[in-house]
JSON list of C-alpha atoms and ligand atoms in Angstrom, two decimals:
[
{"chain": "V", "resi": 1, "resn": "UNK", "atom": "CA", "xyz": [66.77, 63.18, 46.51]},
{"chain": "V", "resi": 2, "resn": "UNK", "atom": "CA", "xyz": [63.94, 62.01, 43.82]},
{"chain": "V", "resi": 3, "resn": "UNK", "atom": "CA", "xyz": [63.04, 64.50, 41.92]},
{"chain": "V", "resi": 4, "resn": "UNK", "atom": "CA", "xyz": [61.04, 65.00, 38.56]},
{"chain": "V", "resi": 5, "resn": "UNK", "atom": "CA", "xyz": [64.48, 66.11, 36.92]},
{"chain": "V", "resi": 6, "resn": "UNK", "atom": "CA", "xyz": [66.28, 66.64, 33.52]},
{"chain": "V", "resi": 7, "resn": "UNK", "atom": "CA", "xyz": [67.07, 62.98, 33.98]},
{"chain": "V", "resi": 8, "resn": "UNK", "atom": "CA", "xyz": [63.97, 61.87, 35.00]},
{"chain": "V", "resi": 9, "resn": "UNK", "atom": "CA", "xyz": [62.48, 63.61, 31.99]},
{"chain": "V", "resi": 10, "resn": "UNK", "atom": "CA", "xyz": [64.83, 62.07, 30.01]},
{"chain": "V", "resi": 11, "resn": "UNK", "atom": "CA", "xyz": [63.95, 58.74, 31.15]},
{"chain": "V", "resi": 12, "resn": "UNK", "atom": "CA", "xyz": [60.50, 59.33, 30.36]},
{"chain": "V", "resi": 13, "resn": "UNK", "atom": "CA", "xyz": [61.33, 60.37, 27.11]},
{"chain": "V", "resi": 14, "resn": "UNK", "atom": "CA", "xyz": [62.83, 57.31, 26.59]},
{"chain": "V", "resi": 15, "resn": "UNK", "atom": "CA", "xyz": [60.42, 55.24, 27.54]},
{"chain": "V", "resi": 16, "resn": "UNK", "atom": "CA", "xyz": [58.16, 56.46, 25.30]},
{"chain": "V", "resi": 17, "resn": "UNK", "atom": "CA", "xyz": [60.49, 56.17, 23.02]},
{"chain": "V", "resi": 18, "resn": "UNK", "atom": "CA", "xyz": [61.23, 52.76, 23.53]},
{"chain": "V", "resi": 19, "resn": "UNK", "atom": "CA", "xyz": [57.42, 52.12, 23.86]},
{"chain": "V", "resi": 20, "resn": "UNK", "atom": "CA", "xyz": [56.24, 53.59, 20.36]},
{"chain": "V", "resi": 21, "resn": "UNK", "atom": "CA", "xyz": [59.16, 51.48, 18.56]},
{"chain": "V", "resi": 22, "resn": "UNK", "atom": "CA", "xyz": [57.67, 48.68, 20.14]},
{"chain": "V", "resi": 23, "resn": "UNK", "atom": "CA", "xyz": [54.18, 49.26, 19.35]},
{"chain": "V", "resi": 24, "resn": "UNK", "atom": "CA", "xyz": [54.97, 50.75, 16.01]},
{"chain": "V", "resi": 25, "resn": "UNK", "atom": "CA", "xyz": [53.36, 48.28, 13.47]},
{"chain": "V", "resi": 26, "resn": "UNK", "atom": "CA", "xyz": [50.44, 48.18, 15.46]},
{"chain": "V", "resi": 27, "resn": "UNK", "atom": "CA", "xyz": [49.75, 51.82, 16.10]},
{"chain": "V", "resi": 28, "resn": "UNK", "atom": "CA", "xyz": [50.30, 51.84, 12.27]},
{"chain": "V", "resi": 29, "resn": "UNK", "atom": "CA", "xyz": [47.73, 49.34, 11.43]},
{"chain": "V", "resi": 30, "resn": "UNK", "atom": "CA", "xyz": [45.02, 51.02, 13.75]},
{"chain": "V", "resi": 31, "resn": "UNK", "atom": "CA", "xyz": [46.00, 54.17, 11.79]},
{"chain": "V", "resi": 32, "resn": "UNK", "atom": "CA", "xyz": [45.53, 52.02, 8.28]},
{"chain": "V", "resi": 33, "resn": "UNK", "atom": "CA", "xyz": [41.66, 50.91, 8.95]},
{"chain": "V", "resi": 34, "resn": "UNK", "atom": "CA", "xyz": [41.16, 54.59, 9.68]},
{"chain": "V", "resi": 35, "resn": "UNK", "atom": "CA", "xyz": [43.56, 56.85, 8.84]},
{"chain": "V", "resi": 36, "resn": "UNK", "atom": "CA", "xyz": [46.47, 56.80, 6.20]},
{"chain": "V", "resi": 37, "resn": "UNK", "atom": "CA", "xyz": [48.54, 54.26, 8.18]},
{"chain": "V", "resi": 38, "resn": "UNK", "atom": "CA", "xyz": [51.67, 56.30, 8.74]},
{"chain": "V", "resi": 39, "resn": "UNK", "atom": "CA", "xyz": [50.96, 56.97, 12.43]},
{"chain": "V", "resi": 40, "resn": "UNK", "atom": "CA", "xyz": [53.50, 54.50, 14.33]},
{"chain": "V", "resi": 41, "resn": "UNK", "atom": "CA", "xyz": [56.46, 55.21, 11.66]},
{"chain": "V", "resi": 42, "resn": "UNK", "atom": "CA", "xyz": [55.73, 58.80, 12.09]},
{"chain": "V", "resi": 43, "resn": "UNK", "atom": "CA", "xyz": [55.76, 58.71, 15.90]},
{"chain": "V", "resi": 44, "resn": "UNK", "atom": "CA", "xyz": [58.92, 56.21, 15.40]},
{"chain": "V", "resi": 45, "resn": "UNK", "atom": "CA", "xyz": [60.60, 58.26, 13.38]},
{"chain": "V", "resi": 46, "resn": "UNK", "atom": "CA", "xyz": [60.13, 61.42, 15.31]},
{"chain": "V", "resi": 47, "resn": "UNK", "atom": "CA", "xyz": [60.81, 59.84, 18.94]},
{"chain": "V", "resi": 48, "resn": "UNK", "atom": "CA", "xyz": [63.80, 58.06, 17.79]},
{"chain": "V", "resi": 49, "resn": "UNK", "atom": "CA", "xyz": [65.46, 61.53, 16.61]},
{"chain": "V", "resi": 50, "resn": "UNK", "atom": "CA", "xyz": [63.77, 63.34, 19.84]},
{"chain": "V", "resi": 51, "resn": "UNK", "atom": "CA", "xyz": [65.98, 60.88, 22.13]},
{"chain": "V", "resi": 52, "resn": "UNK", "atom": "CA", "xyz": [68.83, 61.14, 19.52]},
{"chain": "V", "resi": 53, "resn": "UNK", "atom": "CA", "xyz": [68.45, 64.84, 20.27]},
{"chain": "V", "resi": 54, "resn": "UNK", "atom": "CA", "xyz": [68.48, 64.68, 23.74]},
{"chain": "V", "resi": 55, "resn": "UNK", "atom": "CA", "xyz": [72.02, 62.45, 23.92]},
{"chain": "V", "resi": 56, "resn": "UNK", "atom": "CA", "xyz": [73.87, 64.96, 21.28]},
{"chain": "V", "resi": 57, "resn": "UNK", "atom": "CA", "xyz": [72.90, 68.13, 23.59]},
{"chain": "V", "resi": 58, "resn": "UNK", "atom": "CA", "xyz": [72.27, 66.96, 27.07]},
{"chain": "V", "resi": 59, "resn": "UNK", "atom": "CA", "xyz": [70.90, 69.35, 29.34]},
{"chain": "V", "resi": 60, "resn": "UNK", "atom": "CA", "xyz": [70.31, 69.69, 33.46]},
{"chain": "V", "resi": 61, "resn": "UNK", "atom": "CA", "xyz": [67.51, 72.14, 33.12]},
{"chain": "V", "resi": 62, "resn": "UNK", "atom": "CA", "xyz": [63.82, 70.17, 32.66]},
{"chain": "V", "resi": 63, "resn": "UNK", "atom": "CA", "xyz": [62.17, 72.49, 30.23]},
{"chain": "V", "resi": 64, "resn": "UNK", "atom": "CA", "xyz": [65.07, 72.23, 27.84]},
{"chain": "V", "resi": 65, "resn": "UNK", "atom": "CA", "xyz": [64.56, 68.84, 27.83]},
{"chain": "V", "resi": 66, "resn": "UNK", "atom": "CA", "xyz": [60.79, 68.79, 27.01]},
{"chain": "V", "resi": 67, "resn": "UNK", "atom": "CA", "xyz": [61.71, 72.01, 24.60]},
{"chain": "V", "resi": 68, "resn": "UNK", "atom": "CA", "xyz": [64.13, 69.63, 22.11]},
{"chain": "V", "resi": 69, "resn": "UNK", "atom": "CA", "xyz": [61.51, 67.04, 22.27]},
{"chain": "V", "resi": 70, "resn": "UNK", "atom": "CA", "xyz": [58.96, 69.41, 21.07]},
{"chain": "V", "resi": 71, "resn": "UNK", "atom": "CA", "xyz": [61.04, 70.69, 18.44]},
{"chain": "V", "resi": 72, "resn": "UNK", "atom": "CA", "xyz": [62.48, 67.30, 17.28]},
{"chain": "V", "resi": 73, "resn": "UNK", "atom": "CA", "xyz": [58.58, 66.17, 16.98]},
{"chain": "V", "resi": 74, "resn": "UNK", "atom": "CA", "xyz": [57.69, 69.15, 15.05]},
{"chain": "V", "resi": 75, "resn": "UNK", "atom": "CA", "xyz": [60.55, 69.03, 12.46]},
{"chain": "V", "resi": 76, "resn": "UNK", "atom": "CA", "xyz": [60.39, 65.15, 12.01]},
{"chain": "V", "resi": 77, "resn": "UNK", "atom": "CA", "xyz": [57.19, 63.97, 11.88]},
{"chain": "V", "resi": 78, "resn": "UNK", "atom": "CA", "xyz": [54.78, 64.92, 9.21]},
{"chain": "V", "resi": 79, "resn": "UNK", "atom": "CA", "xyz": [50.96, 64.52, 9.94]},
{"chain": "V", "resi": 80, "resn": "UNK", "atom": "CA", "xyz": [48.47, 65.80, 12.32]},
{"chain": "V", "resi": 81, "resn": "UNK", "atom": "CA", "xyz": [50.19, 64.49, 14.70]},
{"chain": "V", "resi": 82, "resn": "UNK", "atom": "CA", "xyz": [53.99, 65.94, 14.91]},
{"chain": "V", "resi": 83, "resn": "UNK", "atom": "CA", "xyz": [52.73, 69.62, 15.56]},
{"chain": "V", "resi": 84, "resn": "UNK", "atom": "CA", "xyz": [49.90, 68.09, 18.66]},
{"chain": "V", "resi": 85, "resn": "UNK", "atom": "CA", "xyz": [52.47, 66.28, 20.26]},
{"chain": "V", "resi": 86, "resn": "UNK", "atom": "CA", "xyz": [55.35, 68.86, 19.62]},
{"chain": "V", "resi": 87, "resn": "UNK", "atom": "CA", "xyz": [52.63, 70.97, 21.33]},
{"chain": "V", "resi": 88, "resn": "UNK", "atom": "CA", "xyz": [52.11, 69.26, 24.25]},
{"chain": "V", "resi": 89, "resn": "UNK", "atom": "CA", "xyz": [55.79, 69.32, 24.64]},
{"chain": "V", "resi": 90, "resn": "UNK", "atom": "CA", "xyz": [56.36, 72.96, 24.46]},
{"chain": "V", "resi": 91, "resn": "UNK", "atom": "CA", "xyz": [53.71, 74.33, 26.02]},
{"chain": "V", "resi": 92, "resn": "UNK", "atom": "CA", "xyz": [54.28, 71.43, 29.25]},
{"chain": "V", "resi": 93, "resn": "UNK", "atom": "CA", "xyz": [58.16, 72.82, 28.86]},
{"chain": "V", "resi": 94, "resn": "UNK", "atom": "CA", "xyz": [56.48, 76.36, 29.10]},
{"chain": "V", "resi": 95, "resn": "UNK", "atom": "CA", "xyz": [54.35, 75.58, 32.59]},
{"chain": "V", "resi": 96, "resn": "UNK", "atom": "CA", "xyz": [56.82, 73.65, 34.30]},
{"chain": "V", "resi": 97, "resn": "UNK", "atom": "CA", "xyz": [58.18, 74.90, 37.42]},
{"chain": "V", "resi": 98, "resn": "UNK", "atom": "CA", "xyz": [59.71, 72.75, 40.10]},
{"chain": "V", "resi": 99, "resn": "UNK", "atom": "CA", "xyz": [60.42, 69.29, 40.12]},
{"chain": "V", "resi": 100, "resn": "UNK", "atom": "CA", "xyz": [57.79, 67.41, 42.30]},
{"chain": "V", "resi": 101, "resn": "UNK", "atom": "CA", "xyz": [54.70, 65.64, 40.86]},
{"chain": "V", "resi": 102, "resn": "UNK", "atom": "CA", "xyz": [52.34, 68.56, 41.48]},
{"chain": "V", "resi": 103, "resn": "UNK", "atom": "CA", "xyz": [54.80, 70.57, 39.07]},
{"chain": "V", "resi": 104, "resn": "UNK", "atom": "CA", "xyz": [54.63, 67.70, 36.24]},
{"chain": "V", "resi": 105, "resn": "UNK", "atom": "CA", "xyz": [50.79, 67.42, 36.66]},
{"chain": "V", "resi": 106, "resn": "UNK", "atom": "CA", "xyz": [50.25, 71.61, 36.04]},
{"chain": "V", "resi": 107, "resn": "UNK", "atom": "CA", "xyz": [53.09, 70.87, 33.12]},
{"chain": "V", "resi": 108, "resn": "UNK", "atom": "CA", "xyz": [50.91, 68.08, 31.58]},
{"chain": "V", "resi": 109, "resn": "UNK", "atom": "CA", "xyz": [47.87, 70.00, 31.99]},
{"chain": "V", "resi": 110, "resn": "UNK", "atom": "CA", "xyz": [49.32, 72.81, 29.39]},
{"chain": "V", "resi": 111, "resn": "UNK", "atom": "CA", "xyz": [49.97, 70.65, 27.06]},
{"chain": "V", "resi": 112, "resn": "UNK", "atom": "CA", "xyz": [47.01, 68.91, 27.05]},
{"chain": "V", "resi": 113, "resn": "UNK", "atom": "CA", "xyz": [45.43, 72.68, 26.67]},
{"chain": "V", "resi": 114, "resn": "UNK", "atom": "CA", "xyz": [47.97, 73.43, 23.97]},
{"chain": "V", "resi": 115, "resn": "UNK", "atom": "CA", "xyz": [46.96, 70.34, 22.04]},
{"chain": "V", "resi": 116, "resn": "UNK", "atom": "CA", "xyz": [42.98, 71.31, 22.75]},
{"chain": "V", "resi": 117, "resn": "UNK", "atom": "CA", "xyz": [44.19, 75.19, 21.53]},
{"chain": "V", "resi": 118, "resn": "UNK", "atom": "CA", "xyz": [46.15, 74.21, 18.28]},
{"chain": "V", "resi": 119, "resn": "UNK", "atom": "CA", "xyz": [44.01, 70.97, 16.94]},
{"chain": "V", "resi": 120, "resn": "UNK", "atom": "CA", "xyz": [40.10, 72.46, 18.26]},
{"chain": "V", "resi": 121, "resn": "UNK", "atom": "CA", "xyz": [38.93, 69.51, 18.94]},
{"chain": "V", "resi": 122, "resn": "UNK", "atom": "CA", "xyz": [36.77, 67.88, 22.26]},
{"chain": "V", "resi": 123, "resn": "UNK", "atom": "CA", "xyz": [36.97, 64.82, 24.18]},
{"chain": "V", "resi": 124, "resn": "UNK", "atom": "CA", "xyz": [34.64, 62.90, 22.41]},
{"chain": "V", "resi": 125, "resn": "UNK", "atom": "CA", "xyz": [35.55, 63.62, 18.59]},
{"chain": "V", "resi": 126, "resn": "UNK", "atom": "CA", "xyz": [37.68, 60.12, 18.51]},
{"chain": "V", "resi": 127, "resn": "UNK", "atom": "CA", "xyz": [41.19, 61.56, 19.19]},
{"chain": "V", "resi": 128, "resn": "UNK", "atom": "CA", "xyz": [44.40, 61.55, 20.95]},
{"chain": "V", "resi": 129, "resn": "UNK", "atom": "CA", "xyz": [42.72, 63.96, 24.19]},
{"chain": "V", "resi": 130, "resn": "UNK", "atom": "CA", "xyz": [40.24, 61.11, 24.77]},
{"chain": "V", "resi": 131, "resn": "UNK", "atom": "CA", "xyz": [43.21, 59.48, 26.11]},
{"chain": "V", "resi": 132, "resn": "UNK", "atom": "CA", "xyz": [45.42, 62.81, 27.46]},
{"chain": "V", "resi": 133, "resn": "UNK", "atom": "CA", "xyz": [42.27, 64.10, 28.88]},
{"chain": "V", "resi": 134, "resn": "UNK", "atom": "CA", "xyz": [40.91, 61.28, 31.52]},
{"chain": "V", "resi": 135, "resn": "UNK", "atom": "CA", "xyz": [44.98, 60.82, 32.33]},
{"chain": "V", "resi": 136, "resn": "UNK", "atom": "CA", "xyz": [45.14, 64.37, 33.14]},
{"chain": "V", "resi": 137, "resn": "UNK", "atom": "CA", "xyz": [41.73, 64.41, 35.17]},
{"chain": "V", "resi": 138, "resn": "UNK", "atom": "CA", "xyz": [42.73, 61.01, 37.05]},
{"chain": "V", "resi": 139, "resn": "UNK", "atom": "CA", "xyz": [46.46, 62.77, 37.96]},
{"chain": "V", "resi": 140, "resn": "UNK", "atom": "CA", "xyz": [45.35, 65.97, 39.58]},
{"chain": "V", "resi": 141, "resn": "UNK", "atom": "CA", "xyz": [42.70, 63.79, 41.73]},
{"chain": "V", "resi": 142, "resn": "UNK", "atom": "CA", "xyz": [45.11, 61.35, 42.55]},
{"chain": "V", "resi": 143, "resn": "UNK", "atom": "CA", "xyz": [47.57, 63.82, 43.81]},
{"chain": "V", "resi": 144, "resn": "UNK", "atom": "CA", "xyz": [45.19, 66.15, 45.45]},
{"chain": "V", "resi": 145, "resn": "UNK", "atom": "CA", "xyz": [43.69, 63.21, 47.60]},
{"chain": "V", "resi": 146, "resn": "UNK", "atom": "CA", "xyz": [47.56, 62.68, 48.73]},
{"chain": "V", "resi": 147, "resn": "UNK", "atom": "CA", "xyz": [48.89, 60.22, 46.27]},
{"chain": "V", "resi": 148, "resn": "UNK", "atom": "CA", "xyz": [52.06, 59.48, 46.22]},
{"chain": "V", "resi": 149, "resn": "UNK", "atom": "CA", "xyz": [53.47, 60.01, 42.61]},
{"chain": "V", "resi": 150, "resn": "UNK", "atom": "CA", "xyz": [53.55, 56.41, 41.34]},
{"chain": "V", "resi": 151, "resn": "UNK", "atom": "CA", "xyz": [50.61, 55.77, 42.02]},
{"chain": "V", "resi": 152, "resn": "UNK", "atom": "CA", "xyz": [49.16, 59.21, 41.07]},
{"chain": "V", "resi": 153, "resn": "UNK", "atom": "CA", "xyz": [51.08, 58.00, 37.41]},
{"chain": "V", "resi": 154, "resn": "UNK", "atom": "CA", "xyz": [49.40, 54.59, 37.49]},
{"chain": "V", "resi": 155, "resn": "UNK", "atom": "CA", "xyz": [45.95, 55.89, 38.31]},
{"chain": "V", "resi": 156, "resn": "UNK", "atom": "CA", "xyz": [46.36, 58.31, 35.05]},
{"chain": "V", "resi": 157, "resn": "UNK", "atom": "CA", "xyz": [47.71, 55.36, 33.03]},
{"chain": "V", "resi": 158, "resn": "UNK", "atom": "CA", "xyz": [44.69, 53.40, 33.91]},
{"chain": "V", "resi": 159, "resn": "UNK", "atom": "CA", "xyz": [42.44, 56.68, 32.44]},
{"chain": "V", "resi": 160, "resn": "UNK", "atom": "CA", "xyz": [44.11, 57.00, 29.79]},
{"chain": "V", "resi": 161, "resn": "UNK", "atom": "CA", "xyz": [43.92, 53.16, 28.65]},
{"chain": "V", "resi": 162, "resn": "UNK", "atom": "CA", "xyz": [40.10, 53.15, 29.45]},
{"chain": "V", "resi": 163, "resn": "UNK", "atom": "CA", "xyz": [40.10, 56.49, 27.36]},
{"chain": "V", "resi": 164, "resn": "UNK", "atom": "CA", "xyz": [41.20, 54.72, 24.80]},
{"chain": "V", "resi": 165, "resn": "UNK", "atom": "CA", "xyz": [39.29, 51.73, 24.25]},
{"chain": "V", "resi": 166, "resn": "UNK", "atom": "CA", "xyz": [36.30, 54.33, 24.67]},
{"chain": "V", "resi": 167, "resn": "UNK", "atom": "CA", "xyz": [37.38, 55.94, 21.37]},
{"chain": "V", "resi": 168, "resn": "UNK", "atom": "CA", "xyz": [36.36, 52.50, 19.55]},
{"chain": "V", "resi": 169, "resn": "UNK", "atom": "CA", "xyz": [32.54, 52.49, 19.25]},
{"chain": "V", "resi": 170, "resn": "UNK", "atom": "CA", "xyz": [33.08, 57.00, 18.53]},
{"chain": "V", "resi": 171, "resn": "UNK", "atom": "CA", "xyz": [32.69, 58.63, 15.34]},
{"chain": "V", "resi": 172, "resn": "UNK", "atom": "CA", "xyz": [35.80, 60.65, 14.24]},
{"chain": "V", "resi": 173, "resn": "UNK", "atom": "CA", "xyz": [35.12, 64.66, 14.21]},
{"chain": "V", "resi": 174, "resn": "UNK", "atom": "CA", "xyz": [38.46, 65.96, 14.16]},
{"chain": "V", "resi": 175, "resn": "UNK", "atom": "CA", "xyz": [41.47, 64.70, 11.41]},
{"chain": "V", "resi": 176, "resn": "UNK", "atom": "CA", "xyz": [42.00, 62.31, 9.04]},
{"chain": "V", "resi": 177, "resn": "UNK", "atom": "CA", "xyz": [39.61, 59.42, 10.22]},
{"chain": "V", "resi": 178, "resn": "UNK", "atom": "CA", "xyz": [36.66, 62.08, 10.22]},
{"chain": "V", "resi": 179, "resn": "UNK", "atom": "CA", "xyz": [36.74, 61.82, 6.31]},
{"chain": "V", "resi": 180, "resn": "UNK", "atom": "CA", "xyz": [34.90, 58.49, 7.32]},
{"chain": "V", "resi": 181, "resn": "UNK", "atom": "CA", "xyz": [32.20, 59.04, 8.96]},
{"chain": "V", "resi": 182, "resn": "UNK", "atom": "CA", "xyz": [30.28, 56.53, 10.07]},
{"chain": "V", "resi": 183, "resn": "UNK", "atom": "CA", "xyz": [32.91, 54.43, 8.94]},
{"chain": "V", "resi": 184, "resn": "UNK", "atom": "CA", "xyz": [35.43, 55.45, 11.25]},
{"chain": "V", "resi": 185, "resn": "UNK", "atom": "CA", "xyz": [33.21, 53.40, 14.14]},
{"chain": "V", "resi": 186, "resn": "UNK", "atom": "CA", "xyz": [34.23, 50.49, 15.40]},
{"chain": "V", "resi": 187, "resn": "UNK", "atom": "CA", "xyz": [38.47, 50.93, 15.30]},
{"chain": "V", "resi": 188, "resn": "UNK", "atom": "CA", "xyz": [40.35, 52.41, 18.36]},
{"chain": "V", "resi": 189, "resn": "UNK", "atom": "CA", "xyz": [41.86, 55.93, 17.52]},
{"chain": "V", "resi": 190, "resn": "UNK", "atom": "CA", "xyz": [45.49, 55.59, 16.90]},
{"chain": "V", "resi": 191, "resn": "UNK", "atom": "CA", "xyz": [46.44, 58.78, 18.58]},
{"chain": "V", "resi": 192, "resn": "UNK", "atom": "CA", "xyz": [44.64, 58.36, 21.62]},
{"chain": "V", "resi": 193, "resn": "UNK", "atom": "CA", "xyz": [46.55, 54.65, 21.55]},
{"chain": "V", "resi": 194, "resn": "UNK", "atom": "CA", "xyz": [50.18, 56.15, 21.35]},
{"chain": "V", "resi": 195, "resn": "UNK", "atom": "CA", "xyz": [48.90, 59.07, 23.72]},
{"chain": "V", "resi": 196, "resn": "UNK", "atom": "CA", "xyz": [48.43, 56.26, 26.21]},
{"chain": "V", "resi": 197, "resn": "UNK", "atom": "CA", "xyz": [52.16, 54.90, 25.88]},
{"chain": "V", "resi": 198, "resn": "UNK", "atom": "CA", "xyz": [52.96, 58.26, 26.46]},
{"chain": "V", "resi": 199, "resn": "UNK", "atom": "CA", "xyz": [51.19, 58.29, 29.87]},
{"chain": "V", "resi": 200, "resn": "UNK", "atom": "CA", "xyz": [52.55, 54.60, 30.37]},
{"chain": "V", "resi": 201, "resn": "UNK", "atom": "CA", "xyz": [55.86, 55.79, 29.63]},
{"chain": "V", "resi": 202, "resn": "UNK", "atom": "CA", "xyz": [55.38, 57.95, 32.66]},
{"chain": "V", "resi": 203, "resn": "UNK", "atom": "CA", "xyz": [54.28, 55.92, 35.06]},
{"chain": "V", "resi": 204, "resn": "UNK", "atom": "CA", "xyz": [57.38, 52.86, 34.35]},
{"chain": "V", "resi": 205, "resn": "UNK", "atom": "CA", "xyz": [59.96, 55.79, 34.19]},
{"chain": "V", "resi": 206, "resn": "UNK", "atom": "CA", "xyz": [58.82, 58.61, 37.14]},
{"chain": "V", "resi": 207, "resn": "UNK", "atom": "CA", "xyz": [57.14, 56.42, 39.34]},
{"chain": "V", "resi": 208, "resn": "UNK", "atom": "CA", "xyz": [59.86, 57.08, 42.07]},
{"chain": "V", "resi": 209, "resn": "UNK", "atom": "CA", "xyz": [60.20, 60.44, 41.53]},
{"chain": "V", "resi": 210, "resn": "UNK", "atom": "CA", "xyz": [58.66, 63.23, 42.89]},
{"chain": "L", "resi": 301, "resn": "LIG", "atom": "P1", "xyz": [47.67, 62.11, 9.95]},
{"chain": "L", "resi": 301, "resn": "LIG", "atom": "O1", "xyz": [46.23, 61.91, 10.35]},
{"chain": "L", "resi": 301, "resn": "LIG", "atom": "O2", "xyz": [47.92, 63.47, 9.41]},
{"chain": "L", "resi": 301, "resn": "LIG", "atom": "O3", "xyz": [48.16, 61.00, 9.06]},
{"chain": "L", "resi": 301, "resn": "LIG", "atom": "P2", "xyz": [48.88, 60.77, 12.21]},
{"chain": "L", "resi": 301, "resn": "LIG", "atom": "O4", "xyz": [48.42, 59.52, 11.55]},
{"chain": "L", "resi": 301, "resn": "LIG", "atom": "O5", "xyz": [50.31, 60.82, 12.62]},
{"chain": "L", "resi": 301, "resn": "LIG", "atom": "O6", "xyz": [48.54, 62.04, 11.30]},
{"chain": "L", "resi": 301, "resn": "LIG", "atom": "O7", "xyz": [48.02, 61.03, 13.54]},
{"chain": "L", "resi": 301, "resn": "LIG", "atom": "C1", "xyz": [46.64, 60.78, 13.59]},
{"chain": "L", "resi": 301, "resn": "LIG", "atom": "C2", "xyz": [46.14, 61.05, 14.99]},
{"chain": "L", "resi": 301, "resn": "LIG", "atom": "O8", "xyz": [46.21, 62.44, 15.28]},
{"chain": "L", "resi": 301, "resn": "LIG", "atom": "C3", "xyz": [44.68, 60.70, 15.18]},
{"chain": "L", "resi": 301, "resn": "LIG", "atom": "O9", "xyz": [44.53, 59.34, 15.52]},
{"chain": "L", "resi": 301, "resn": "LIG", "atom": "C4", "xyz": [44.23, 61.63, 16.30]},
{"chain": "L", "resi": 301, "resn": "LIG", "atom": "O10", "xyz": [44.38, 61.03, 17.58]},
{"chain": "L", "resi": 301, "resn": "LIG", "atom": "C5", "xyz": [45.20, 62.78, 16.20]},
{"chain": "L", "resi": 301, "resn": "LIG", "atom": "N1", "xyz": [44.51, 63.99, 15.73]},
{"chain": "L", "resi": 301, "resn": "LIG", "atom": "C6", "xyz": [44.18, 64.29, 14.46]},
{"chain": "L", "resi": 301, "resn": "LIG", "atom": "N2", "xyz": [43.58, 65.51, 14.41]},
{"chain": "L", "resi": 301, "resn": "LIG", "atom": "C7", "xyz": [43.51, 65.95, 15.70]},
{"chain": "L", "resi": 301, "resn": "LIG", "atom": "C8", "xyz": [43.01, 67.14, 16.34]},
{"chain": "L", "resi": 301, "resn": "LIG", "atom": "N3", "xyz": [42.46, 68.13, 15.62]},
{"chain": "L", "resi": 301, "resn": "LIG", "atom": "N4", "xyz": [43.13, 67.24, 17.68]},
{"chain": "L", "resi": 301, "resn": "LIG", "atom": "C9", "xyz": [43.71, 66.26, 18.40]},
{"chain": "L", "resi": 301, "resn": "LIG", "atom": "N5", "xyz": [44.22, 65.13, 17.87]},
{"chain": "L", "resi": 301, "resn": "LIG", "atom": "C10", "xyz": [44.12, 64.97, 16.54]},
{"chain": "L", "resi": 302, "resn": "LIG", "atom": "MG1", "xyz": [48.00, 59.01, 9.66]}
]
């Protein structure tokens, strides 16, 4: 049976893992015309130990795998950004219960709130929910109109990308690039660009899940 499971989890993890290494000079260079161009080596560094983590204590129950990413992310990476995403982690290890896609979407949904909670900032302000948020939105519709999960994942991968390039033209309100101003128009937010790997991640690695 498919099933959104430890190991599918895992393989998500993974993915994004494998995802942000890729990306990492680039996330790091949108981060560097707006930010303080640490953001792909801090999301390196923090998903390579996270999946590090994961193979030195291995575990068959779901939430403890989102739990050790969440508290990987938090010790390792320094930023803004280590306690948001270590926040969407715990609290989506929090909400999750079951195993099907409906269960992952609720999960994802807390953390989105959890990162909305602990960083008080909008859709809109140039940030990392500009992508989380649309992904979020586009999952629960697909799924509710009968969407198989795959698709449901692709649909929310689509959002999130779109989400993204719509942070470009935005002025930063919230972190680091908000120092700017004005200035901070005209560059795509680095955390809504690794938030959409994240969402990527998910649709390569669960799409037969669920
Ligand atoms: P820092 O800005 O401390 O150097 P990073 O470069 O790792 O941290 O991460 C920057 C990203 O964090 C931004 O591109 C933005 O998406 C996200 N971010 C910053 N502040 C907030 C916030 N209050 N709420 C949500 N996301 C935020
Ligand atoms: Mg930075």
């Amino acid at each position: 049976m498919s099933a959104v499971d430890a190991a599918a989890l895992t393989a998500w993890v993974r993915e994004f893992a494998r995802l942000v290494h890729e990306q990492r000079d680039a996330l790091t260079q949108l981060d560097a015309a707006i930010g303080d161009a640490d953001h792909g080596a801090n999301l390196d560094r923090g998903m390579t130990a996270a999946v590090a983590a994961l193979e030195a204590t291995p575990s068959d129950d779901p939430a403890a795998v989102l739990k050790t990413v969440a508290t990987t992310l938090i010790k390792t990476v320094g930023g803004a950004s280590g306690p948001l995403y270590g926040t969407f982690f715990l609290r989506a290890a929090g909400a999750l219960d079951g195993d099907d896609g409906r269960a992952l979407a609720t999960a994802v949904r807390a953390g989105y709130d959890g990162v909305v909670a602990r960083g008080k900032a909008e859709r809109g302000d140039k940030t990392m929910l500009d992508a989380l948020g649309p992904a979020c939105d586009a999952l629960d519709e697909a799924l509710g109109s009968g969407k198989p999960l795959g698709e449901a994942l692709g649909a929310a991968a689509e959002a999130a990308a779109a989400g993204r390039d719509a942070t470009e033209p935005l002025v930063a309100r919230k972190g680091r690039a908000s120092y700017l101003g004005e200035r901070s128009a005209g560059h795509v937010d680095p955390g809504a660009a690794s938030s959409t790997l994240l969402v990527q991640a998910a649709a390569t690695a669960l799409a037969g899940e669920g």
